[in-house]
XYZ file of C-alpha atoms in Angstrom:
511
model
C 88.281 129.007 -18.734
C 89.646 130.778 -15.462
C 90.049 127.798 -12.944
C 91.222 127.039 -9.702
C 93.437 123.807 -8.584
C 93.423 122.399 -5.201
C 95.909 120.073 -3.727
C 96.511 118.665 -0.180
C 98.970 116.775 1.462
C 98.195 114.879 4.946
C 101.576 115.713 6.888
C 104.506 118.249 6.507
C 107.390 115.198 6.313
C 109.846 116.050 3.656
C 108.340 113.219 1.295
C 105.018 114.592 1.388
C 106.298 117.908 0.533
C 107.754 116.418 -2.239
C 104.570 115.392 -3.293
C 102.970 118.634 -2.876
C 105.374 120.103 -4.941
C 104.584 117.432 -7.768
C 100.845 117.897 -7.451
C 101.870 121.693 -8.200
C 103.758 121.169 -11.103
C 101.192 118.546 -12.644
C 98.170 121.294 -12.171
C 100.418 123.579 -13.778
C 101.010 121.563 -17.262
C 97.561 120.485 -16.903
C 96.414 124.119 -17.684
C 98.786 124.538 -20.424
C 97.757 121.906 -22.126
C 93.868 122.701 -22.184
C 94.675 126.299 -22.763
C 93.019 127.388 -19.213
C 93.764 130.149 -17.049
C 94.943 129.236 -13.827
C 94.142 131.854 -11.452
C 95.171 130.462 -8.150
C 96.361 127.270 -6.786
C 95.004 126.442 -3.494
C 97.602 123.944 -1.299
C 97.159 122.850 2.243
C 100.434 121.556 3.775
C 100.475 118.992 6.783
C 96.802 119.128 6.994
C 94.184 116.181 7.774
C 91.490 115.970 5.218
C 88.603 115.035 7.783
C 88.039 118.538 8.959
C 88.010 121.133 7.021
C 87.487 123.769 9.562
C 91.516 123.370 9.874
C 92.128 123.822 5.980
C 92.818 127.467 5.477
C 93.504 127.314 1.580
C 90.344 125.208 1.090
C 88.464 127.757 3.060
C 90.054 130.179 1.037
C 88.998 128.801 -1.921
C 85.091 128.382 -1.051
C 85.676 132.459 -0.139
C 86.693 133.032 -3.625
C 84.138 131.123 -5.227
C 81.508 133.301 -3.909
C 83.142 135.949 -5.362
C 83.360 134.812 -8.537
C 86.959 134.555 -9.233
C 86.825 131.251 -11.289
C 84.330 129.023 -13.493
C 85.993 125.688 -12.218
C 87.552 123.873 -9.466
C 90.488 121.249 -10.178
C 91.253 118.511 -7.895
C 93.623 115.715 -9.071
C 91.890 112.985 -6.655
C 88.725 113.074 -4.540
C 90.549 112.241 -1.392
C 92.459 115.253 -1.750
C 89.205 117.189 -1.383
C 87.848 116.033 1.408
C 88.031 112.462 3.414
C 84.718 113.377 5.037
C 82.061 112.365 2.925
C 79.533 114.906 4.264
C 82.032 117.813 4.203
C 82.669 116.326 0.589
C 78.859 116.767 -0.607
C 78.302 120.194 1.226
C 81.211 121.924 -0.411
C 79.951 120.205 -4.132
C 76.611 121.515 -3.402
C 77.648 125.048 -2.536
C 80.001 124.991 -5.825
C 77.211 123.621 -7.724
C 74.727 126.391 -6.669
C 77.337 128.737 -7.970
C 77.896 127.346 -10.945
C 81.126 126.452 -10.450
C 82.279 123.096 -12.230
C 84.498 120.719 -9.986
C 86.429 118.171 -11.807
C 88.339 115.262 -9.929
C 90.893 113.968 -12.857
C 91.889 110.622 -11.562
C 88.253 109.630 -11.406
C 87.422 111.358 -14.806
C 84.579 113.123 -13.113
C 83.007 116.185 -13.250
C 80.385 117.237 -11.165
C 77.888 119.564 -12.945
C 75.029 116.972 -13.994
C 76.761 114.151 -12.215
C 74.842 111.950 -10.003
C 75.660 112.402 -6.558
C 75.196 108.865 -5.789
C 78.462 108.055 -7.840
C 80.215 110.952 -6.060
C 79.104 109.687 -2.570
C 80.404 106.171 -3.312
C 83.630 107.442 -4.181
C 83.757 109.946 -0.971
C 82.614 106.685 1.386
C 85.637 105.156 0.206
C 87.945 107.961 0.768
C 86.571 107.992 4.325
C 86.706 104.570 4.945
C 90.339 105.027 3.700
C 90.995 107.520 6.296
C 89.392 105.461 9.014
C 91.574 102.698 8.311
C 94.668 105.066 8.093
C 93.396 106.039 11.609
C 93.090 102.425 13.312
C 96.883 101.801 11.311
C 98.250 104.793 13.180
C 96.579 104.027 16.736
C 97.817 100.806 16.761
C 101.144 101.765 15.750
C 101.072 104.242 18.516
C 99.987 101.477 20.964
C 102.819 99.149 20.339
C 105.098 102.124 20.748
C 103.764 102.881 23.990
C 104.252 99.144 25.045
C 107.939 99.367 24.004
C 108.335 102.648 26.049
C 108.113 105.424 23.351
C 109.441 108.642 24.597
C 108.527 112.282 23.845
C 110.421 114.176 20.562
C 110.885 117.587 22.752
C 111.065 117.671 26.452
C 113.233 119.855 28.690
C 115.716 118.223 30.599
C 116.589 115.797 27.734
C 118.359 115.490 24.279
C 116.786 113.314 21.815
C 119.702 110.712 20.361
C 119.796 110.563 16.919
C 118.783 107.600 14.925
C 117.187 106.346 18.323
C 113.313 106.381 18.212
C 112.887 104.846 21.401
C 115.625 106.400 23.554
C 117.096 109.914 24.874
C 119.534 111.206 26.959
C 119.528 113.465 30.108
C 120.949 117.044 29.424
C 122.687 117.728 32.433
C 122.505 121.685 32.336
C 118.659 121.439 31.701
C 118.668 118.905 34.611
C 120.002 121.097 37.212
C 117.140 123.605 36.442
C 114.598 120.976 36.522
C 116.087 119.469 39.930
C 116.043 123.792 41.181
C 112.355 123.926 39.889
C 111.475 120.825 42.319
C 113.595 122.440 45.461
C 111.586 125.456 44.775
C 108.599 123.782 44.931
C 108.756 121.218 47.530
C 111.324 122.875 50.153
C 111.032 126.520 49.606
C 107.235 126.579 49.424
C 107.243 128.622 46.113
C 104.293 128.772 43.618
C 104.466 127.977 39.969
C 103.798 131.513 38.883
C 106.971 132.631 41.347
C 108.932 129.804 40.065
C 108.335 131.012 36.561
C 109.450 134.526 37.500
C 112.684 133.420 38.908
C 113.648 131.427 35.893
C 112.907 134.523 33.829
C 114.940 136.734 35.992
C 117.687 134.488 35.468
C 117.240 134.682 31.990
C 116.691 131.015 31.266
C 114.493 129.379 28.472
C 112.326 126.752 27.577
C 112.898 124.245 25.488
C 111.759 126.070 22.524
C 113.418 129.457 23.627
C 110.213 131.058 25.356
C 110.040 132.664 28.313
C 108.732 130.701 31.290
C 105.181 130.464 32.431
C 103.071 129.106 35.145
C 101.559 126.388 32.940
C 105.438 125.686 32.083
C 106.427 124.831 35.268
C 103.175 122.966 36.395
C 104.366 120.687 33.189
C 107.457 120.336 34.721
C 106.182 119.193 38.200
C 103.296 116.737 36.721
C 105.494 115.008 33.934
C 106.841 111.450 35.633
C 109.316 110.974 33.012
C 111.592 113.092 35.298
C 111.305 110.386 38.233
C 112.179 107.831 35.688
C 108.689 106.807 34.221
C 107.445 106.951 31.104
C 103.269 107.073 30.132
C 101.718 106.644 27.395
C 98.371 106.114 26.460
C 96.192 108.689 28.584
C 94.586 109.565 25.408
C 93.097 108.328 22.544
C 91.322 109.767 19.353
C 87.488 108.974 20.159
C 86.592 110.119 16.568
C 88.879 110.266 13.636
C 86.380 112.747 11.981
C 86.065 115.408 14.610
C 89.552 114.668 16.343
C 87.676 114.515 19.654
C 90.246 112.714 22.264
C 89.186 110.856 25.087
C 90.747 110.153 28.508
C 91.229 106.691 28.908
C 91.237 104.950 32.385
C 94.343 104.930 34.455
C 94.329 100.938 34.566
C 94.596 101.419 30.686
C 98.205 103.647 30.447
C 100.921 102.203 29.453
C 103.948 102.688 31.955
C 107.474 102.098 31.401
C 109.887 102.247 34.198
C 113.345 103.966 33.231
C 115.768 104.562 36.269
C 118.369 106.005 33.717
C 116.246 109.061 32.661
C 115.243 109.963 36.107
C 116.385 113.545 37.219
C 114.512 113.651 40.532
C 114.131 111.191 43.105
C 110.639 109.600 43.026
C 109.742 110.618 46.598
C 110.488 114.216 45.706
C 108.039 113.975 42.619
C 105.401 112.141 44.908
C 105.755 115.052 47.457
C 105.416 117.385 44.334
C 102.312 115.691 43.614
C 101.035 115.739 47.052
C 101.611 119.741 47.283
C 99.602 120.421 43.793
C 96.913 118.033 45.232
C 96.022 119.978 48.514
C 96.668 123.123 46.735
C 94.189 122.707 43.930
C 91.717 121.193 46.544
C 92.204 124.278 48.859
C 91.286 126.232 45.766
C 88.177 124.367 44.697
C 86.623 124.275 48.262
C 87.496 127.604 49.622
C 89.194 129.604 46.388
C 92.584 129.564 48.667
C 95.724 130.144 46.480
C 98.932 129.146 48.292
C 100.822 132.005 49.837
C 104.046 132.130 51.505
C 104.688 135.713 51.882
C 104.403 136.094 55.408
C 104.823 133.512 58.583
C 101.405 132.684 59.021
C 100.061 132.820 55.526
C 97.717 129.708 55.038
C 98.847 128.082 58.134
C 95.989 129.836 60.780
C 92.803 127.965 59.686
C 89.354 128.953 60.723
C 87.453 126.154 62.470
C 84.220 127.541 61.862
C 84.151 128.055 58.018
C 87.849 126.458 57.051
C 89.204 129.289 55.571
C 92.667 130.909 56.264
C 93.070 133.677 58.328
C 94.375 136.858 56.256
C 96.979 139.436 57.629
C 95.558 142.951 58.122
C 97.884 145.891 58.868
C 96.872 148.990 60.551
C 98.376 152.242 61.484
C 96.766 154.634 63.687
C 99.023 156.370 66.030
C 100.866 152.695 66.766
C 101.124 150.364 63.941
C 99.570 146.722 64.535
C 99.385 143.694 62.750
C 96.534 141.135 63.235
C 95.086 138.328 62.029
C 91.786 137.568 61.128
C 89.367 134.855 59.361
C 88.604 135.562 55.745
C 85.314 134.147 55.477
C 83.985 136.366 58.362
C 86.100 139.567 57.216
C 85.182 139.221 53.666
C 81.662 137.884 53.746
C 80.529 139.255 57.211
C 78.927 137.448 60.313
C 76.276 135.469 57.960
C 78.806 133.507 56.442
C 81.085 132.834 59.659
C 80.684 133.511 63.322
C 84.284 133.737 63.809
C 85.220 137.231 64.929
C 88.204 136.434 66.776
C 91.443 138.897 66.033
C 94.859 137.593 66.865
C 97.765 139.966 67.239
C 100.723 138.719 65.010
C 103.131 139.443 67.943
C 101.375 137.432 70.282
C 101.279 134.345 68.048
C 105.140 134.571 67.717
C 105.516 134.642 71.331
C 102.899 131.468 71.846
C 104.783 129.858 68.753
C 108.118 130.370 70.774
C 106.404 128.667 74.019
C 104.701 125.590 71.807
C 108.646 125.240 70.005
C 110.249 125.285 73.409
C 107.233 122.890 75.448
C 107.697 120.547 72.144
C 111.647 120.066 73.162
C 110.919 119.852 76.892
C 108.854 116.961 75.793
C 110.731 115.332 73.383
C 111.155 111.723 74.760
C 107.223 111.787 75.962
C 106.266 112.781 72.234
C 108.823 110.073 70.567
C 107.050 107.675 72.802
C 103.567 108.410 72.177
C 104.612 108.487 68.155
C 106.174 104.794 68.433
C 103.454 103.475 70.200
C 100.689 105.042 68.060
C 102.842 103.769 64.945
C 102.922 100.184 66.620
C 99.210 99.749 67.067
C 99.029 101.246 63.082
C 101.851 98.850 61.672
C 102.076 95.929 63.658
C 101.870 93.428 61.027
C 105.597 94.318 59.411
C 106.786 91.030 59.332
C 103.850 89.361 57.733
C 104.519 92.250 55.067
C 107.844 91.854 54.081
C 106.937 88.048 53.326
C 103.888 88.917 51.451
C 105.809 91.587 49.528
C 108.171 88.728 48.211
C 105.725 86.508 47.312
C 103.783 89.597 45.003
C 107.182 90.199 43.632
C 108.074 86.846 42.370
C 104.534 86.391 40.650
C 104.764 89.866 39.345
C 108.193 89.028 37.772
C 107.097 86.040 36.173
C 103.808 87.093 34.743
C 106.098 89.999 33.188
C 108.490 87.874 31.903
C 105.727 85.580 30.357
C 103.875 88.690 28.653
C 107.127 89.965 27.111
C 107.799 86.791 25.580
C 104.479 86.695 23.735
C 105.142 90.682 22.638
C 108.695 89.545 21.152
C 106.942 86.743 19.386
C 104.358 89.167 17.635
C 107.149 91.625 16.792
C 108.650 89.016 15.001
C 105.705 87.667 13.089
C 105.754 84.750 14.633
C 102.076 84.966 15.881
C 99.211 86.879 14.898
C 97.450 89.851 16.883
C 94.715 87.494 17.621
C 96.906 84.897 18.894
C 98.610 87.717 20.911
C 95.337 88.985 22.407
C 94.374 85.558 23.133
C 97.705 84.616 24.910
C 97.964 87.706 26.899
C 94.434 89.068 27.446
C 94.030 87.974 30.736
C 97.413 89.066 32.262
C 97.061 93.010 31.951
C 94.297 92.591 34.887
C 96.442 90.403 36.993
C 99.687 92.302 36.503
C 97.937 95.553 37.624
C 96.183 93.913 40.636
C 99.452 92.480 41.833
C 101.187 95.739 41.358
C 98.508 97.365 43.202
C 98.840 95.149 46.036
C 102.543 95.643 45.817
C 102.258 99.561 46.412
C 100.029 98.974 49.428
C 102.376 96.892 51.021
C 105.464 99.021 50.208
C 103.677 101.798 51.662
C 103.560 100.118 54.986
C 106.975 99.146 54.884
C 108.367 102.300 54.064
C 106.664 103.998 57.005
C 108.052 101.941 59.403
C 111.625 102.977 57.537
C 111.007 106.371 57.677
C 109.806 106.693 61.269
C 113.130 107.600 62.783
C 114.220 109.679 60.140
C 110.663 111.744 60.334
C 111.128 112.156 63.996
C 114.850 113.355 64.040
C 113.871 115.728 61.035
C 111.133 117.068 63.100
C 112.806 117.965 66.016
C 116.343 119.015 64.287
C 113.925 121.773 62.417
C 112.874 122.726 65.785
C 116.373 122.743 67.254
C 117.771 124.803 64.198
C 115.431 127.969 64.743
C 117.090 130.493 66.418
C 113.948 133.099 66.342
C 110.667 132.360 65.327
C 110.556 136.232 64.218
C 113.043 134.817 61.546
C 111.474 131.792 60.227
C 110.166 131.695 56.796
C 106.457 130.282 55.839
C 107.952 127.379 54.422
C 110.234 126.176 57.669
C 106.884 127.033 59.685
C 105.006 124.608 57.461
C 108.033 121.759 57.983
C 107.083 121.475 61.748
C 103.112 122.964 61.877
C 100.465 121.762 59.618
C 97.951 123.925 60.932
C 97.216 126.484 63.558
C 93.231 126.094 64.397
C 90.996 129.101 65.930
C 87.296 128.415 66.721
C 84.946 131.160 67.402
C 85.634 131.124 71.332
C 89.252 131.695 70.764
C 90.568 128.602 71.729
C 93.915 128.058 69.288
C 95.018 124.759 68.621
C 98.635 123.720 67.097
C 98.914 120.413 64.966
C 102.429 118.895 64.252
C 102.852 117.902 60.870
C 105.182 114.674 62.126
C 101.712 112.829 62.806
C 100.194 113.086 59.270
C 103.700 112.677 57.629
C 103.370 109.147 59.356
C 99.785 108.519 58.575
C 98.686 108.775 62.074
C 95.661 110.407 63.696
C 96.601 113.830 64.322
C 97.032 115.097 68.193
C 96.858 118.261 69.530
C 99.899 118.830 71.966
C 99.179 122.373 72.990
C 95.893 124.227 73.334
C 95.987 127.943 74.255
C 92.973 129.786 75.061
C 92.564 133.495 73.834
C 89.532 135.148 75.163
């Protein structure tokens, strides 16, 4: 009889590969012993049995069955054939309809003429075993996450041999990480531009591939570079389908690891703010980030919110002008702002604005300090409040860790652990959130002098507005807003950085 054999292992680890080789040897001996002709041995390596669509060799077996290549399928165990009861029954019925016998050797069961009831029981047991395995894996991952489980492969780090929960910084790759963050937060480059710069230098990713926009984005959003390990953002909602569900941020497992920090938390947060702003701008206005020209994405239309775009015309003389993208691209019905700004005129007005800023330096500083004092007048109270929050938080964390250690040492059960720390997590999260809010207010006070000095230093360093880059301009000016009547308002960035209401310091009329 022409037969086909099917075997499968769930992972591609070395011990499981050895198991696969053992199964292959078993089928070779089986066919010789019973005098069958083994047409083909179908073997899936490192594939779960819960989803047939991922098992290429199994699908190939079913396809060959339709072409009549064999008369019987031999499987060592039902769980090797499928761990999903529905898939098991559907596959068996298909083979039955083709007149092909299916034999499960460990259960001593042949399917033709066999009651589906018994087969369903065996299939349900295999599925339940898979469900329990999924629960054990999920629980193990949760425990590892609480201990600060680190990724296996991540750019900028090397895994320490034998240390499952630890790794070390790769200093050469760390330099590239810092360069990426500097390009993004200081030079104003986008992720695609950064990927091109890395590829031009001949640099490769951790797996040896060329850099892509997505690869750079993953670098910029990975909190590990700021010394924070975050686990448990997702979980498998259904072990049969493998569908993953996003978890609430409050349920994430966060471990602080300052020893793994490559970039400062402030720079990481700045990168997140820039990413958020650019994504928001694209969602609202389909506006892509650009720093190609001096005024790129700086001049905004007050009527429709779109950026002004640069237009170059050559007729007798060449001139460069800026117009509203909404009006220019979609017409007056979309935006009534038909104002045209001459680039040379804007450069002159910007130079006048910078000069006026320096002349009014004392007035501006006095105004900022006065406004800041109104908003953050409870600074001393916040300092005392922070100390109280830190003490309470440390006490709770120490108590929670004690029970976690007791569970790890098998001194208490899982149920007792849940009973002991059940309400602690919510309290810790509340305290951490309150502490972040207090520290945010205090940080603003600490930053006040630095921000003021940096703003005016940036202005004083400018020798010529014409030679400025887009990123240099954005460090000083948050936006230049233009309405349909030609009024041009300059908004200073330092007010936004301090969390104060923005104030228009200079307004120019273009009529």
